[in-house]
PDB file of C-alpha atoms in Angstrom:
ATOM      1  CA  MET E 163      -0.809  -0.060   0.111  1.00  0.00           C
ATOM      2  CA  ILE E 164       3.187   2.466   1.224  1.00  0.00           C
ATOM      3  CA  ARG E 165       4.794   1.363  -2.170  1.00  0.00           C
ATOM      4  CA  SER E 166       1.579   2.107  -4.164  1.00  0.00           C
ATOM      5  CA  ARG E 167       1.558   5.992  -1.991  1.00  0.00           C
ATOM      6  CA  LEU E 168       5.271   6.239  -4.059  1.00  0.00           C
ATOM      7  CA  ALA E 169       4.269   5.678  -6.867  1.00  0.00           C
ATOM      8  CA  ARG E 170       0.811   7.953  -6.628  1.00  0.00           C
ATOM      9  CA  GLU E 171       3.928  11.342  -5.547  1.00  0.00           C
ATOM     10  CA  LYS E 172       5.872   9.943  -7.871  1.00  0.00           C
ATOM     11  CA  ALA E 173       3.289  11.004 -11.196  1.00  0.00           C
ATOM     12  CA  THR E 174       2.281  14.297  -9.246  1.00  0.00           C
ATOM     13  CA  ASN E 175       5.849  15.122  -8.225  1.00  0.00           C
ATOM     14  CA  ILE E 176       6.737  14.623 -12.656  1.00  0.00           C
ATOM     15  CA  LEU E 177       3.613  16.978 -13.409  1.00  0.00           C
ATOM     16  CA  SER E 178       4.033  19.510 -11.073  1.00  0.00           C
ATOM     17  CA  MET E 179       8.156  19.432 -12.314  1.00  0.00           C
ATOM     18  CA  TYR E 180       6.890  20.408 -16.141  1.00  0.00           C
ATOM     19  CA  GLN E 181       3.567  22.000 -14.621  1.00  0.00           C
ATOM     20  CA  ILE E 182       1.430  20.079 -16.495  1.00  0.00           C
ATOM     21  CA  ASN E 183      -2.002  20.314 -15.346  1.00  0.00           C
ATOM     22  CA  GLU E 184      -4.583  20.608 -17.824  1.00  0.00           C
ATOM     23  CA  ALA E 185      -5.714  17.125 -19.712  1.00  0.00           C
ATOM     24  CA  PRO E 186      -5.046  15.043 -21.973  1.00  0.00           C
ATOM     25  CA  ILE E 187      -1.495  14.077 -20.242  1.00  0.00           C
ATOM     26  CA  ASP E 188       0.951  14.409 -22.390  1.00  0.00           C
ATOM     27  CA  VAL E 189       2.956  11.151 -21.684  1.00  0.00           C
ATOM     28  CA  GLU E 190       5.014  11.554 -24.690  1.00  0.00           C
ATOM     29  CA  PHE E 191       6.273  15.487 -24.057  1.00  0.00           C
ATOM     30  CA  ILE E 192       6.886  14.085 -20.726  1.00  0.00           C
ATOM     31  CA  ALA E 193       9.012  10.688 -21.614  1.00  0.00           C
ATOM     32  CA  LYS E 194      10.696  13.030 -23.329  1.00  0.00           C
ATOM     33  CA  GLN E 195      11.896  14.979 -21.384  1.00  0.00           C
ATOM     34  CA  LEU E 196      13.511  12.249 -18.719  1.00  0.00           C
ATOM     35  CA  SER E 197      15.006  11.497 -22.176  1.00  0.00           C
ATOM     36  CA  PHE E 198      13.469   8.384 -23.394  1.00  0.00           C
ATOM     37  CA  GLU E 199      12.744   7.803 -27.033  1.00  0.00           C
ATOM     38  CA  VAL E 200       9.209   6.764 -28.057  1.00  0.00           C
ATOM     39  CA  HIS E 201       8.835   4.136 -30.521  1.00  0.00           C
ATOM     40  CA  LEU E 202       5.939   2.045 -32.006  1.00  0.00           C
ATOM     41  CA  PHE E 203       6.955  -1.350 -32.623  1.00  0.00           C
ATOM     42  CA  SER E 204       5.199  -3.966 -33.956  1.00  0.00           C
ATOM     43  CA  PHE E 205       4.888  -6.909 -31.242  1.00  0.00           C
ATOM     44  CA  PRO E 206       2.642  -9.565 -30.572  1.00  0.00           C
ATOM     45  CA  ASP E 207      -0.678  -8.386 -29.549  1.00  0.00           C
ATOM     46  CA  GLU E 208       0.781  -9.918 -25.402  1.00  0.00           C
ATOM     47  CA  ILE E 209       3.249  -7.334 -25.582  1.00  0.00           C
ATOM     48  CA  SER E 210       2.213  -4.235 -24.765  1.00  0.00           C
ATOM     49  CA  ALA E 211       5.339  -2.349 -24.285  1.00  0.00           C
ATOM     50  CA  ALA E 212       8.996  -2.457 -23.724  1.00  0.00           C
ATOM     51  CA  ILE E 213      12.107  -0.612 -22.339  1.00  0.00           C
ATOM     52  CA  LYS E 214      15.594  -1.037 -23.103  1.00  0.00           C
ATOM     53  CA  THR E 215      18.382   1.642 -22.619  1.00  0.00           C
ATOM     54  CA  ILE E 216      21.373   0.952 -23.653  1.00  0.00           C
ATOM     55  CA  GLY E 217      23.997   3.782 -22.739  1.00  0.00           C
ATOM     56  CA  SER E 218      21.885   6.811 -22.178  1.00  0.00           C
ATOM     57  CA  LEU E 219      20.576   5.325 -25.154  1.00  0.00           C
ATOM     58  CA  LYS E 220      16.788   4.899 -23.266  1.00  0.00           C
ATOM     59  CA  VAL E 221      14.319   3.158 -25.351  1.00  0.00           C
ATOM     60  CA  ILE E 222      10.532   2.580 -25.255  1.00  0.00           C
ATOM     61  CA  GLY E 223       8.687   0.146 -27.643  1.00  0.00           C
ATOM     62  CA  VAL E 224       5.137   0.253 -28.084  1.00  0.00           C
ATOM     63  CA  ASN E 225       2.662  -1.827 -29.492  1.00  0.00           C
ATOM     64  CA  ASP E 226       2.160   0.058 -32.769  1.00  0.00           C
ATOM     65  CA  LYS E 227      -1.310  -1.610 -32.631  1.00  0.00           C
ATOM     66  CA  HIS E 228      -3.194  -1.185 -29.954  1.00  0.00           C
ATOM     67  CA  PRO E 229      -5.959   1.652 -29.748  1.00  0.00           C
ATOM     68  CA  LYS E 230      -4.019   5.131 -28.903  1.00  0.00           C
ATOM     69  CA  ALA E 231      -5.218   5.181 -25.375  1.00  0.00           C
ATOM     70  CA  ARG E 232      -3.658   1.723 -24.329  1.00  0.00           C
ATOM     71  CA  GLN E 233      -0.401   3.041 -25.776  1.00  0.00           C
ATOM     72  CA  ARG E 234      -0.592   6.291 -23.514  1.00  0.00           C
ATOM     73  CA  PHE E 235      -0.562   3.771 -20.307  1.00  0.00           C
ATOM     74  CA  SER E 236       1.455   0.919 -21.783  1.00  0.00           C
ATOM     75  CA  VAL E 237       4.360   4.858 -21.606  1.00  0.00           C
ATOM     76  CA  ALA E 238       3.137   5.167 -18.550  1.00  0.00           C
ATOM     77  CA  HIS E 239       3.034   2.301 -17.384  1.00  0.00           C
ATOM     78  CA  GLU E 240       7.510   2.347 -18.449  1.00  0.00           C
ATOM     79  CA  LEU E 241       8.340   5.550 -16.699  1.00  0.00           C
ATOM     80  CA  GLY E 242       6.178   3.702 -13.994  1.00  0.00           C
ATOM     81  CA  HIS E 243       9.082   0.651 -13.566  1.00  0.00           C
ATOM     82  CA  TYR E 244      11.594   3.250 -14.813  1.00  0.00           C
ATOM     83  CA  LEU E 245      11.576   6.012 -11.572  1.00  0.00           C
ATOM     84  CA  SER E 246      10.506   3.013  -9.582  1.00  0.00           C
ATOM     85  CA  GLY E 247      13.855   1.495 -10.413  1.00  0.00           C
ATOM     86  CA  HIS E 248      12.671  -1.846 -10.354  1.00  0.00           C
ATOM     87  CA  GLU E 249      16.093  -2.801 -12.115  1.00  0.00           C
ATOM     88  CA  GLU E 250      17.546  -4.170  -8.577  1.00  0.00           C
ATOM     89  CA  PHE E 251      14.476  -6.225  -7.272  1.00  0.00           C
ATOM     90  CA  ASP E 252      15.541  -8.971  -9.458  1.00  0.00           C
ATOM     91  CA  GLU E 253      18.710 -10.306  -8.155  1.00  0.00           C
ATOM     92  CA  ASP E 254      20.182 -10.543  -5.267  1.00  0.00           C
ATOM     93  CA  LYS E 255      17.790  -8.370  -3.275  1.00  0.00           C
ATOM     94  CA  ARG E 256      15.030 -10.517  -4.782  1.00  0.00           C
ATOM     95  CA  VAL E 257      13.389 -12.304  -2.094  1.00  0.00           C
ATOM     96  CA  PHE E 258      11.140 -15.308  -3.685  1.00  0.00           C
ATOM     97  CA  VAL E 259       8.081 -16.973  -2.813  1.00  0.00           C
ATOM     98  CA  ASP E 260       5.634 -18.813  -4.369  1.00  0.00           C
ATOM     99  CA  PRO E 261       5.028 -17.185  -7.874  1.00  0.00           C
ATOM    100  CA  SER E 262       1.781 -17.922  -7.521  1.00  0.00           C
ATOM    101  CA  LYS E 263       1.080 -16.992  -5.456  1.00  0.00           C
ATOM    102  CA  LYS E 264       0.294 -13.700  -7.675  1.00  0.00           C
ATOM    103  CA  PHE E 265       0.085 -10.925  -4.427  1.00  0.00           C
ATOM    104  CA  LEU E 266       3.450 -11.874  -2.758  1.00  0.00           C
ATOM    105  CA  ASN E 267       5.410 -11.827  -6.444  1.00  0.00           C
ATOM    106  CA  PRO E 268       7.572  -9.191  -5.972  1.00  0.00           C
ATOM    107  CA  GLN E 269       7.135  -9.292 -10.236  1.00  0.00           C
ATOM    108  CA  PHE E 270       3.091  -8.447 -10.216  1.00  0.00           C
ATOM    109  CA  ARG E 271       4.069  -5.511  -6.994  1.00  0.00           C
ATOM    110  CA  GLN E 272       5.752  -4.062 -10.176  1.00  0.00           C
ATOM    111  CA  GLU E 273       3.418  -3.968 -12.492  1.00  0.00           C
ATOM    112  CA  GLU E 274       0.846  -2.991  -9.789  1.00  0.00           C
ATOM    113  CA  GLU E 275       3.502  -0.460  -9.235  1.00  0.00           C
ATOM    114  CA  ALA E 276       3.833   1.358 -12.494  1.00  0.00           C
ATOM    115  CA  ASP E 277       0.484   0.964 -13.753  1.00  0.00           C
ATOM    116  CA  GLU E 278      -0.532   3.427 -10.307  1.00  0.00           C
ATOM    117  CA  PHE E 279       1.832   5.552 -10.812  1.00  0.00           C
ATOM    118  CA  ALA E 280       0.974   5.503 -14.898  1.00  0.00           C
ATOM    119  CA  ALA E 281      -2.996   5.428 -13.718  1.00  0.00           C
ATOM    120  CA  GLU E 282      -1.902   8.765 -11.228  1.00  0.00           C
ATOM    121  CA  LEU E 283       0.111  10.417 -14.225  1.00  0.00           C
ATOM    122  CA  LEU E 284      -2.320  10.282 -17.115  1.00  0.00           C
ATOM    123  CA  MET E 285      -6.018  11.342 -14.869  1.00  0.00           C
ATOM    124  CA  PRO E 286      -4.457  12.923 -11.664  1.00  0.00           C
ATOM    125  CA  GLU E 287      -6.622  13.090  -8.854  1.00  0.00           C
ATOM    126  CA  SER E 288      -6.840  16.807  -8.003  1.00  0.00           C
ATOM    127  CA  LEU E 289      -7.766  16.987 -12.229  1.00  0.00           C
ATOM    128  CA  LEU E 290      -9.957  13.644 -11.363  1.00  0.00           C
ATOM    129  CA  THR E 291     -11.567  14.939  -8.944  1.00  0.00           C
ATOM    130  CA  GLN E 292     -12.400  18.685  -9.312  1.00  0.00           C
ATOM    131  CA  ASP E 293     -14.456  16.971 -13.154  1.00  0.00           C
ATOM    132  CA  VAL E 294     -16.310  14.785 -11.306  1.00  0.00           C
ATOM    133  CA  LEU E 295     -16.951  16.152  -8.652  1.00  0.00           C
ATOM    134  CA  THR E 296     -17.524  20.607 -10.019  1.00  0.00           C
ATOM    135  CA  ASN E 297     -18.364  19.520 -13.273  1.00  0.00           C
ATOM    136  CA  HIS E 298     -19.929  16.368 -13.467  1.00  0.00           C
ATOM    137  CA  LEU E 299     -18.289  15.123 -16.801  1.00  0.00           C
ATOM    138  CA  ASP E 300     -19.558  11.063 -16.530  1.00  0.00           C
ATOM    139  CA  LEU E 301     -17.752   7.806 -17.772  1.00  0.00           C
ATOM    140  CA  PRO E 302     -18.105   9.390 -21.654  1.00  0.00           C
ATOM    141  CA  GLU E 303     -16.630  11.696 -21.163  1.00  0.00           C
ATOM    142  CA  LEU E 304     -14.164  11.303 -18.763  1.00  0.00           C
ATOM    143  CA  VAL E 305     -11.982   8.432 -21.046  1.00  0.00           C
ATOM    144  CA  LYS E 306     -12.554  11.007 -23.849  1.00  0.00           C
ATOM    145  CA  LYS E 307     -11.165  13.730 -22.041  1.00  0.00           C
ATOM    146  CA  TYR E 308      -8.103  11.962 -20.332  1.00  0.00           C
ATOM    147  CA  GLU E 309      -7.691   9.971 -23.638  1.00  0.00           C
ATOM    148  CA  VAL E 310      -7.110   6.912 -22.075  1.00  0.00           C
ATOM    149  CA  SER E 311      -9.554   3.385 -21.549  1.00  0.00           C
ATOM    150  CA  GLU E 312     -12.904   3.017 -20.040  1.00  0.00           C
ATOM    151  CA  GLN E 313     -11.105   0.400 -18.087  1.00  0.00           C
ATOM    152  CA  ALA E 314      -8.297   2.457 -16.942  1.00  0.00           C
ATOM    153  CA  MET E 315     -10.926   5.479 -15.946  1.00  0.00           C
ATOM    154  CA  THR E 316     -13.281   3.304 -14.236  1.00  0.00           C
ATOM    155  CA  ILE E 317      -9.898   1.749 -11.808  1.00  0.00           C
ATOM    156  CA  GLN E 318      -8.833   5.304 -11.213  1.00  0.00           C
ATOM    157  CA  LEU E 319     -12.142   6.529  -9.969  1.00  0.00           C
ATOM    158  CA  VAL E 320     -12.847   3.398  -7.682  1.00  0.00           C
ATOM    159  CA  ASN E 321      -9.476   4.160  -6.216  1.00  0.00           C
ATOM    160  CA  LEU E 322     -10.198   7.567  -5.615  1.00  0.00           C
ATOM    161  CA  LYS E 323     -13.727   6.743  -4.220  1.00  0.00           C
ATOM    162  CA  LEU E 324     -14.895   8.999  -6.454  1.00  0.00           C
ATOM    163  CA  PRO E 325     -18.472   8.385  -8.196  1.00  0.00           C
ATOM    164  CA  PHE E 326     -19.455   7.854 -11.296  1.00  0.00           C
ATOM    165  CA  ASN E 327     -21.924  10.876 -12.501  1.00  0.00           C
ATOM    166  CA  GLN E 328     -24.945   9.539 -14.702  1.00  0.00           C
ATOM    167  CA  LYS E 329     -25.322  10.603 -18.524  1.00  0.00           C
ATOM    168  CA  LYS E 330     -26.587  13.985 -18.996  1.00  0.00           C
ATOM    169  CA  LYS E 331     -30.347  14.781 -19.832  1.00  0.00           C
ATOM    170  CA  GLN E 332     -30.529  15.801 -23.124  1.00  0.00           C
ATOM    171  CA  SER E 333     -32.056  19.009 -22.860  1.00  0.00           C
TER     172      SER E 333
ATOM    173  CA  MET P 166      24.240  -8.436 -16.280  1.00  0.00           C
ATOM    174  CA  ASP P 167      22.876  -9.228 -19.468  1.00  0.00           C
ATOM    175  CA  THR P 168      19.503 -11.656 -20.221  1.00  0.00           C
ATOM    176  CA  GLN P 169      21.316 -14.992 -20.370  1.00  0.00           C
ATOM    177  CA  GLN P 170      23.563 -14.077 -17.526  1.00  0.00           C
ATOM    178  CA  ILE P 171      19.952 -13.379 -15.969  1.00  0.00           C
ATOM    179  CA  ILE P 172      18.826 -16.388 -17.509  1.00  0.00           C
ATOM    180  CA  GLY P 173      21.754 -17.998 -15.143  1.00  0.00           C
ATOM    181  CA  LYS P 174      21.280 -16.600 -11.783  1.00  0.00           C
ATOM    182  CA  LYS P 175      17.180 -17.836 -12.155  1.00  0.00           C
ATOM    183  CA  ILE P 176      17.955 -21.200 -13.093  1.00  0.00           C
ATOM    184  CA  LYS P 177      20.662 -21.532  -9.763  1.00  0.00           C
ATOM    185  CA  ASP P 178      18.093 -19.691  -7.449  1.00  0.00           C
ATOM    186  CA  ALA P 179      15.236 -22.645  -9.064  1.00  0.00           C
ATOM    187  CA  ARG P 180      17.482 -25.714  -8.402  1.00  0.00           C
ATOM    188  CA  GLN P 181      19.159 -24.359  -5.148  1.00  0.00           C
ATOM    189  CA  ARG P 182      15.002 -23.745  -3.632  1.00  0.00           C
ATOM    190  CA  ILE P 183      14.503 -27.207  -4.352  1.00  0.00           C
ATOM    191  CA  GLY P 184      18.164 -28.564  -3.220  1.00  0.00           C
ATOM    192  CA  ILE P 185      19.695 -30.555  -5.844  1.00  0.00           C
ATOM    193  CA  SER P 186      22.968 -30.447  -7.109  1.00  0.00           C
ATOM    194  CA  GLN P 187      23.583 -29.475 -10.689  1.00  0.00           C
ATOM    195  CA  GLU P 188      24.846 -33.075 -11.966  1.00  0.00           C
ATOM    196  CA  GLU P 189      21.037 -33.706 -10.565  1.00  0.00           C
ATOM    197  CA  LEU P 190      19.605 -30.593 -12.926  1.00  0.00           C
ATOM    198  CA  GLY P 191      22.371 -31.976 -15.472  1.00  0.00           C
ATOM    199  CA  SER P 192      21.105 -36.179 -15.421  1.00  0.00           C
ATOM    200  CA  ARG P 193      17.469 -35.120 -15.727  1.00  0.00           C
ATOM    201  CA  VAL P 194      17.802 -32.424 -18.813  1.00  0.00           C
ATOM    202  CA  GLY P 195      20.949 -34.178 -20.623  1.00  0.00           C
ATOM    203  CA  PHE P 196      23.588 -32.200 -19.477  1.00  0.00           C
ATOM    204  CA  SER P 197      26.435 -32.452 -17.410  1.00  0.00           C
ATOM    205  CA  ALA P 198      27.370 -30.331 -14.038  1.00  0.00           C
ATOM    206  CA  MET P 199      28.793 -28.381 -15.822  1.00  0.00           C
ATOM    207  CA  GLY P 200      26.922 -27.305 -18.673  1.00  0.00           C
ATOM    208  CA  ILE P 201      25.095 -26.557 -16.503  1.00  0.00           C
ATOM    209  CA  SER P 202      26.664 -24.329 -14.056  1.00  0.00           C
ATOM    210  CA  HIS P 203      27.988 -22.670 -17.437  1.00  0.00           C
ATOM    211  CA  PHE P 204      24.160 -21.530 -18.161  1.00  0.00           C
ATOM    212  CA  GLU P 205      24.210 -20.572 -14.576  1.00  0.00           C
ATOM    213  CA  CYS P 206      27.095 -18.403 -14.484  1.00  0.00           C
ATOM    214  CA  GLY P 207      25.503 -17.303 -18.564  1.00  0.00           C
ATOM    215  CA  ALA P 208      28.778 -18.613 -20.205  1.00  0.00           C
ATOM    216  CA  ARG P 209      26.451 -20.525 -21.913  1.00  0.00           C
ATOM    217  CA  LYS P 210      23.992 -19.605 -24.223  1.00  0.00           C
ATOM    218  CA  VAL P 211      20.904 -21.675 -23.739  1.00  0.00           C
ATOM    219  CA  GLY P 212      17.780 -22.489 -25.948  1.00  0.00           C
ATOM    220  CA  ILE P 213      13.749 -21.848 -25.276  1.00  0.00           C
ATOM    221  CA  GLU P 214      14.117 -26.020 -25.892  1.00  0.00           C
ATOM    222  CA  ASP P 215      16.304 -26.415 -23.175  1.00  0.00           C
ATOM    223  CA  LEU P 216      15.318 -23.907 -20.678  1.00  0.00           C
ATOM    224  CA  GLU P 217      11.491 -25.172 -21.337  1.00  0.00           C
ATOM    225  CA  LYS P 218      13.038 -29.178 -20.107  1.00  0.00           C
ATOM    226  CA  ILE P 219      15.249 -26.624 -17.204  1.00  0.00           C
ATOM    227  CA  ALA P 220      12.346 -24.789 -16.051  1.00  0.00           C
ATOM    228  CA  ARG P 221       9.975 -28.649 -16.508  1.00  0.00           C
ATOM    229  CA  ALA P 222      13.288 -30.097 -14.048  1.00  0.00           C
ATOM    230  CA  LEU P 223      12.983 -27.585 -11.391  1.00  0.00           C
ATOM    231  CA  ASP P 224       9.131 -27.579 -11.555  1.00  0.00           C
ATOM    232  CA  VAL P 225       8.433 -23.599 -12.401  1.00  0.00           C
ATOM    233  CA  GLY P 226       7.410 -22.129 -15.442  1.00  0.00           C
ATOM    234  CA  ILE P 227       8.426 -20.101 -18.137  1.00  0.00           C
ATOM    235  CA  ASN P 228       7.871 -17.827 -17.864  1.00  0.00           C
ATOM    236  CA  TYR P 229       9.727 -17.068 -14.820  1.00  0.00           C
ATOM    237  CA  PHE P 230      12.719 -17.430 -16.808  1.00  0.00           C
ATOM    238  CA  LEU P 231      11.272 -14.868 -19.392  1.00  0.00           C
ATOM    239  CA  ASP P 232      10.304 -12.803 -16.299  1.00  0.00           C
ATOM    240  CA  SER P 233      13.188 -13.157 -14.742  1.00  0.00           C
ATOM    241  CA  THR P 234      14.649  -9.893 -18.322  1.00  0.00           C
ATOM    242  CA  ILE P 235      11.033  -7.185 -17.354  1.00  0.00           C
ATOM    243  CA  SER P 236      12.008  -6.199 -13.733  1.00  0.00           C
ATOM    244  CA  PRO P 237      16.010  -4.701 -14.667  1.00  0.00           C
ATOM    245  CA  THR P 238      14.683  -1.730 -16.548  1.00  0.00           C
ATOM    246  CA  SER P 239      18.778   0.394 -15.637  1.00  0.00           C
ATOM    247  CA  ASN P 240      17.853   3.880 -14.752  1.00  0.00           C
ATOM    248  CA  THR P 241      22.154   3.969 -14.319  1.00  0.00           C
ATOM    249  CA  GLY P 242      22.670   4.312 -17.611  1.00  0.00           C
ATOM    250  CA  ARG P 243      24.477   1.048 -17.555  1.00  0.00           C
ATOM    251  CA  THR P 244      24.747  -1.807 -20.054  1.00  0.00           C
ATOM    252  CA  GLY P 245      20.843  -2.050 -20.123  1.00  0.00           C
ATOM    253  CA  ASN P 246      18.340  -5.134 -19.791  1.00  0.00           C
ATOM    254  CA  ILE P 247      15.111  -4.996 -21.536  1.00  0.00           C
ATOM    255  CA  SER P 248      11.352  -4.890 -20.366  1.00  0.00           C
ATOM    256  CA  TYR P 249       9.244  -6.087 -20.861  1.00  0.00           C
ATOM    257  CA  PHE P 250       5.375  -4.710 -19.799  1.00  0.00           C
ATOM    258  CA  ARG P 251       3.012  -8.012 -20.405  1.00  0.00           C
ATOM    259  CA  SER P 252      -0.619  -9.528 -20.673  1.00  0.00           C
ATOM    260  CA  SER P 253      -0.853 -12.670 -18.910  1.00  0.00           C
ATOM    261  CA  PHE P 254       1.737 -14.826 -19.558  1.00  0.00           C
ATOM    262  CA  ASP P 255       0.025 -17.717 -18.354  1.00  0.00           C
ATOM    263  CA  ASN P 256      -0.853 -20.397 -20.313  1.00  0.00           C
ATOM    264  CA  PHE P 257       1.040 -20.152 -24.009  1.00  0.00           C
ATOM    265  CA  ASP P 258       1.605 -22.589 -25.476  1.00  0.00           C
ATOM    266  CA  GLU P 259       5.052 -23.010 -27.922  1.00  0.00           C
ATOM    267  CA  ASN P 260       4.427 -20.672 -30.494  1.00  0.00           C
ATOM    268  CA  LYS P 261       2.961 -18.137 -28.282  1.00  0.00           C
ATOM    269  CA  ARG P 262       5.854 -17.890 -26.644  1.00  0.00           C
ATOM    270  CA  LYS P 263       8.509 -18.465 -29.358  1.00  0.00           C
ATOM    271  CA  GLU P 264       6.912 -15.535 -31.506  1.00  0.00           C
ATOM    272  CA  ILE P 265       6.865 -12.915 -27.998  1.00  0.00           C
ATOM    273  CA  PHE P 266      11.395 -13.645 -27.472  1.00  0.00           C
ATOM    274  CA  SER P 267      11.047 -13.135 -31.357  1.00  0.00           C
ATOM    275  CA  ALA P 268      10.073 -10.041 -30.926  1.00  0.00           C
ATOM    276  CA  THR P 269      11.807  -8.936 -27.596  1.00  0.00           C
ATOM    277  CA  SER P 270      15.096  -9.675 -29.442  1.00  0.00           C
ATOM    278  CA  LYS P 271      14.286  -7.592 -32.208  1.00  0.00           C
ATOM    279  CA  PHE P 272      13.133  -5.224 -31.008  1.00  0.00           C
ATOM    280  CA  GLU P 273      17.270  -5.849 -28.465  1.00  0.00           C
ATOM    281  CA  GLU P 274      18.081  -5.535 -31.704  1.00  0.00           C
ATOM    282  CA  PHE P 275      16.496  -2.188 -33.067  1.00  0.00           C
ATOM    283  CA  VAL P 276      17.948  -0.776 -30.346  1.00  0.00           C
ATOM    284  CA  LYS P 277      21.534  -1.387 -30.679  1.00  0.00           C
ATOM    285  CA  ASN P 278      21.340  -0.417 -33.812  1.00  0.00           C
ATOM    286  CA  LEU P 279      20.070   2.022 -32.779  1.00  0.00           C
ATOM    287  CA  HIS P 280      22.697   2.783 -30.593  1.00  0.00           C
ATOM    288  CA  GLU P 281      25.275   1.775 -32.884  1.00  0.00           C
ATOM    289  CA  SER P 282      24.034   4.656 -35.771  1.00  0.00           C
ATOM    290  CA  LYS P 283      23.720   7.455 -32.958  1.00  0.00           C
ATOM    291  CA  THR P 284      27.514   6.618 -32.112  1.00  0.00           C
ATOM    292  CA  LYS P 285      28.536   6.629 -35.190  1.00  0.00           C
ATOM    293  CA  ASN P 286      27.178  10.005 -35.888  1.00  0.00           C
ATOM    294  CA  ASP P 287      28.225  11.814 -32.537  1.00  0.00           C
TER     295      ASP P 287
END
């Protein structure tokens, strides 16, 4: 839980560092600021994105066949891995646990952390709260505004305990 | 640590966890103790077929080894490992695993070429 919160704080810090306070969040700009090159790459459907670094070259490859919203999330997720320093986890510091116990698996925790980071980066709590509670945007409107998938938005709303606004009546 | 060394370390970890010797693992998968030792220190490349045999012998899924290349994401600027963000990798058939392996190798190659071309231009 604490690790998740840290991942979210990291995202908040990045946004304030680059003075980003408007949706949709320009994740490619952020990647660029962090010296990443983002390239579309032909991956099988199961791979959303990959990171490879050689020296100072840092490349994120994104599945070229995935929808734009998913590509955005994938880039943010990879940045989450990078910024959380997940590189050392698999080596000597790794504590082995039964991989079938998914929630105890460090690998799974890392994925979760990267997801938390990505969610907060693309759908920052402060902006989203305002759009839901003050601007009364409903789910499709939020999805459109933040350029994320409906699934990602739903999870974020639930995690932030924000209500789902009903579709506005046609006037 | 390159991918081969990480996979080697994974083999060693899994072998020690179930408490068998290099010799014992070797006899289960058709290699000498020396062969296993070379795999474990990354001196010898493990092919996907052998990795599958080793996975079975050590009672782990093949993705245990492949996943070992997932998380290391270098932010220290040293020779980078590769990190893959994947959906569920369980229950993949052999062809799918090969497809994934091949795609990720191609991506590594792509980045290597990019790096070389940039180094040349500098």
